[in-house]
Amino acid sequence: MVKGACECGAITYEMGAELGPVTACHCSQCRKISGHFTAATPAPIEAVAIKGEVRWYRSSQRAQRGFCPTCGSYLFWEEFDGLLYLMAGAFEAPTGLQMDGHIYYGDKGDYYEVRDGLPRYQTGRKSQVIKD
């Protein structure tokens, strides 16, 4: 069972389901909300048991982001597709997870490059892969 929490511990959560791979998102919303890019993994929303009061921010017509109202930790992303995308940095170690790629790499900040050999998609996973 994978467990996670915000920085102050006011929100904790655990999953009884197997998690998917971690994906890095470089879109401008993720960069602004986190200060860099984000790394998240999907889980069926019904498999995530959350304790504590999550504050939700509707960041677009198709998604919302969940935060701790006390410490401000960004914990969740939801697209109303039955999945909750969990920020990988909030998990307790060990997770056993692996990163599988980068999405919205075409929107990344101009101050860094990623050279880990994983696919870098221009936008979403069905878009063009960026080659060196």
mmCIF file of C-alpha atoms in Angstrom:
data_model
loop_
_atom_site.group_PDB
_atom_site.id
_atom_site.type_symbol
_atom_site.label_atom_id
_atom_site.label_comp_id
_atom_site.label_asym_id
_atom_site.label_seq_id
_atom_site.Cartn_x
_atom_site.Cartn_y
_atom_site.Cartn_z
ATOM 1 C CA MET A 1 0.000 0.000 0.000
ATOM 2 C CA VAL A 2 1.414 3.373 -1.039
ATOM 3 C CA LYS A 3 0.967 6.282 1.373
ATOM 4 C CA GLY A 4 1.431 10.014 0.952
ATOM 5 C CA ALA A 5 0.972 13.274 2.834
ATOM 6 C CA CYS A 6 1.298 17.018 2.593
ATOM 7 C CA GLU A 7 4.246 18.815 4.192
ATOM 8 C CA CYS A 8 2.452 19.585 7.475
ATOM 9 C CA GLY A 9 0.638 16.231 7.750
ATOM 10 C CA ALA A 10 -2.887 17.725 7.789
ATOM 11 C CA ILE A 11 -3.732 15.641 4.706
ATOM 12 C CA THR A 12 -2.727 12.004 4.377
ATOM 13 C CA TYR A 13 -3.784 9.422 1.833
ATOM 14 C CA GLU A 14 -3.212 5.824 0.854
ATOM 15 C CA MET A 15 -3.968 3.685 -2.174
ATOM 16 C CA GLY A 16 -4.966 0.069 -2.290
ATOM 17 C CA ALA A 17 -4.614 -0.064 -6.085
ATOM 18 C CA GLU A 18 -1.542 -0.530 -8.222
ATOM 19 C CA LEU A 19 -0.250 2.805 -9.468
ATOM 20 C CA GLY A 20 0.628 3.587 -13.053
ATOM 21 C CA PRO A 21 3.982 5.021 -14.131
ATOM 22 C CA VAL A 22 5.057 8.532 -13.166
ATOM 23 C CA THR A 23 4.817 11.133 -15.922
ATOM 24 C CA ALA A 24 6.465 14.553 -15.835
ATOM 25 C CA CYS A 25 4.316 17.460 -17.067
ATOM 26 C CA HIS A 26 6.013 20.629 -18.293
ATOM 27 C CA CYS A 27 2.884 22.673 -19.190
ATOM 28 C CA SER A 28 2.733 26.291 -18.087
ATOM 29 C CA GLN A 29 0.009 25.546 -15.496
ATOM 30 C CA CYS A 30 2.093 22.827 -13.820
ATOM 31 C CA ARG A 31 5.181 25.026 -13.888
ATOM 32 C CA LYS A 32 3.320 27.961 -12.321
ATOM 33 C CA ILE A 33 1.621 25.851 -9.657
ATOM 34 C CA SER A 34 4.810 24.031 -8.615
ATOM 35 C CA GLY A 35 7.654 26.369 -9.541
ATOM 36 C CA HIS A 36 9.096 23.825 -12.000
ATOM 37 C CA PHE A 37 7.522 20.780 -13.662
ATOM 38 C CA THR A 38 5.350 18.203 -11.906
ATOM 39 C CA ALA A 39 5.583 14.421 -11.683
ATOM 40 C CA ALA A 40 2.386 12.450 -11.099
ATOM 41 C CA THR A 41 0.931 8.972 -11.316
ATOM 42 C CA PRO A 42 -2.713 7.995 -11.893
ATOM 43 C CA ALA A 43 -4.874 5.946 -9.548
ATOM 44 C CA PRO A 44 -8.580 5.085 -9.687
ATOM 45 C CA ILE A 45 -10.251 7.786 -7.613
ATOM 46 C CA GLU A 46 -12.248 5.240 -5.593
ATOM 47 C CA ALA A 47 -8.991 3.499 -4.564
ATOM 48 C CA VAL A 48 -7.560 6.634 -2.882
ATOM 49 C CA ALA A 49 -8.508 7.091 0.784
ATOM 50 C CA ILE A 50 -7.917 10.730 1.762
ATOM 51 C CA LYS A 51 -7.930 11.983 5.354
ATOM 52 C CA GLY A 52 -8.068 15.720 5.937
ATOM 53 C CA GLU A 53 -9.684 18.656 4.167
ATOM 54 C CA VAL A 54 -8.439 19.162 0.613
ATOM 55 C CA ARG A 55 -8.928 22.588 -0.972
ATOM 56 C CA TRP A 56 -9.719 22.294 -4.689
ATOM 57 C CA TYR A 57 -8.825 24.892 -7.314
ATOM 58 C CA ARG A 58 -10.657 24.646 -10.648
ATOM 59 C CA SER A 59 -7.703 25.377 -12.951
ATOM 60 C CA SER A 60 -9.616 24.845 -16.214
ATOM 61 C CA GLN A 61 -12.986 23.675 -17.522
ATOM 62 C CA ARG A 62 -11.705 20.099 -17.567
ATOM 63 C CA ALA A 63 -9.578 19.839 -14.422
ATOM 64 C CA GLN A 64 -9.045 20.785 -10.802
ATOM 65 C CA ARG A 65 -6.040 20.690 -8.481
ATOM 66 C CA GLY A 66 -6.052 19.655 -4.813
ATOM 67 C CA PHE A 67 -3.979 21.402 -2.134
ATOM 68 C CA CYS A 68 -3.520 21.399 1.610
ATOM 69 C CA PRO A 69 -5.139 24.619 2.890
ATOM 70 C CA THR A 70 -2.657 24.761 5.778
ATOM 71 C CA CYS A 71 0.784 24.301 4.177
ATOM 72 C CA GLY A 72 -0.115 24.758 0.484
ATOM 73 C CA SER A 73 1.255 21.400 -0.687
ATOM 74 C CA TYR A 74 0.026 20.521 -4.185
ATOM 75 C CA LEU A 75 -1.137 16.896 -3.951
ATOM 76 C CA PHE A 76 -3.706 15.987 -6.625
ATOM 77 C CA TRP A 77 -4.833 16.658 -10.172
ATOM 78 C CA GLU A 78 -8.283 15.524 -11.342
ATOM 79 C CA GLU A 79 -9.642 15.592 -14.921
ATOM 80 C CA PHE A 80 -13.045 14.079 -14.019
ATOM 81 C CA ASP A 81 -12.077 10.886 -15.870
ATOM 82 C CA GLY A 82 -12.318 8.525 -12.891
ATOM 83 C CA LEU A 83 -8.622 8.933 -12.099
ATOM 84 C CA LEU A 84 -6.838 11.005 -9.498
ATOM 85 C CA TYR A 85 -3.320 12.000 -10.504
ATOM 86 C CA LEU A 86 -1.115 11.934 -7.415
ATOM 87 C CA MET A 87 1.998 14.088 -7.109
ATOM 88 C CA ALA A 88 4.832 11.579 -6.808
ATOM 89 C CA GLY A 89 6.935 13.796 -4.538
ATOM 90 C CA ALA A 90 4.369 13.466 -1.723
ATOM 91 C CA PHE A 91 4.683 9.660 -1.427
ATOM 92 C CA GLU A 92 6.437 7.947 1.441
ATOM 93 C CA ALA A 93 9.458 5.952 0.231
ATOM 94 C CA PRO A 94 9.976 3.408 -1.103
ATOM 95 C CA THR A 95 7.427 3.690 -3.920
ATOM 96 C CA GLY A 96 8.857 1.277 -6.484
ATOM 97 C CA LEU A 97 7.662 3.655 -9.219
ATOM 98 C CA GLN A 98 9.468 4.622 -12.419
ATOM 99 C CA MET A 99 9.091 7.669 -14.648
ATOM 100 C CA ASP A 100 7.956 6.839 -18.190
ATOM 101 C CA GLY A 101 8.041 10.135 -20.083
ATOM 102 C CA HIS A 102 7.538 13.890 -20.328
ATOM 103 C CA ILE A 103 4.364 15.572 -21.591
ATOM 104 C CA TYR A 104 3.929 19.168 -22.785
ATOM 105 C CA TYR A 105 7.685 19.341 -23.230
ATOM 106 C CA GLY A 106 7.157 21.920 -25.970
ATOM 107 C CA ASP A 107 5.846 24.265 -23.254
ATOM 108 C CA LYS A 108 8.729 23.723 -20.813
ATOM 109 C CA GLY A 109 10.721 26.524 -19.241
ATOM 110 C CA ASP A 110 13.657 27.877 -21.223
ATOM 111 C CA TYR A 111 16.113 27.386 -18.351
ATOM 112 C CA TYR A 112 16.475 23.583 -18.457
ATOM 113 C CA GLU A 113 16.779 20.538 -20.713
ATOM 114 C CA VAL A 114 15.867 16.934 -19.919
ATOM 115 C CA ARG A 115 18.262 14.262 -21.174
ATOM 116 C CA ASP A 116 17.097 11.144 -19.324
ATOM 117 C CA GLY A 117 16.339 9.220 -22.533
ATOM 118 C CA LEU A 118 12.588 9.017 -21.877
ATOM 119 C CA PRO A 119 10.095 10.127 -24.555
ATOM 120 C CA ARG A 120 9.461 13.885 -24.610
ATOM 121 C CA TYR A 121 6.076 14.665 -26.163
ATOM 122 C CA GLN A 122 5.335 18.044 -27.735
ATOM 123 C CA THR A 123 1.954 18.112 -25.932
ATOM 124 C CA GLY A 124 0.057 15.018 -24.756
ATOM 125 C CA ARG A 125 1.031 11.371 -25.242
ATOM 126 C CA LYS A 126 -0.527 11.195 -28.711
ATOM 127 C CA SER A 127 1.520 14.119 -30.022
ATOM 128 C CA GLN A 128 4.887 14.281 -31.771
ATOM 129 C CA VAL A 129 7.913 13.016 -29.842
ATOM 130 C CA ILE A 130 10.630 15.663 -29.650
ATOM 131 C CA LYS A 131 13.992 14.413 -30.950
ATOM 132 C CA ASP A 132 17.405 15.911 -30.227
#
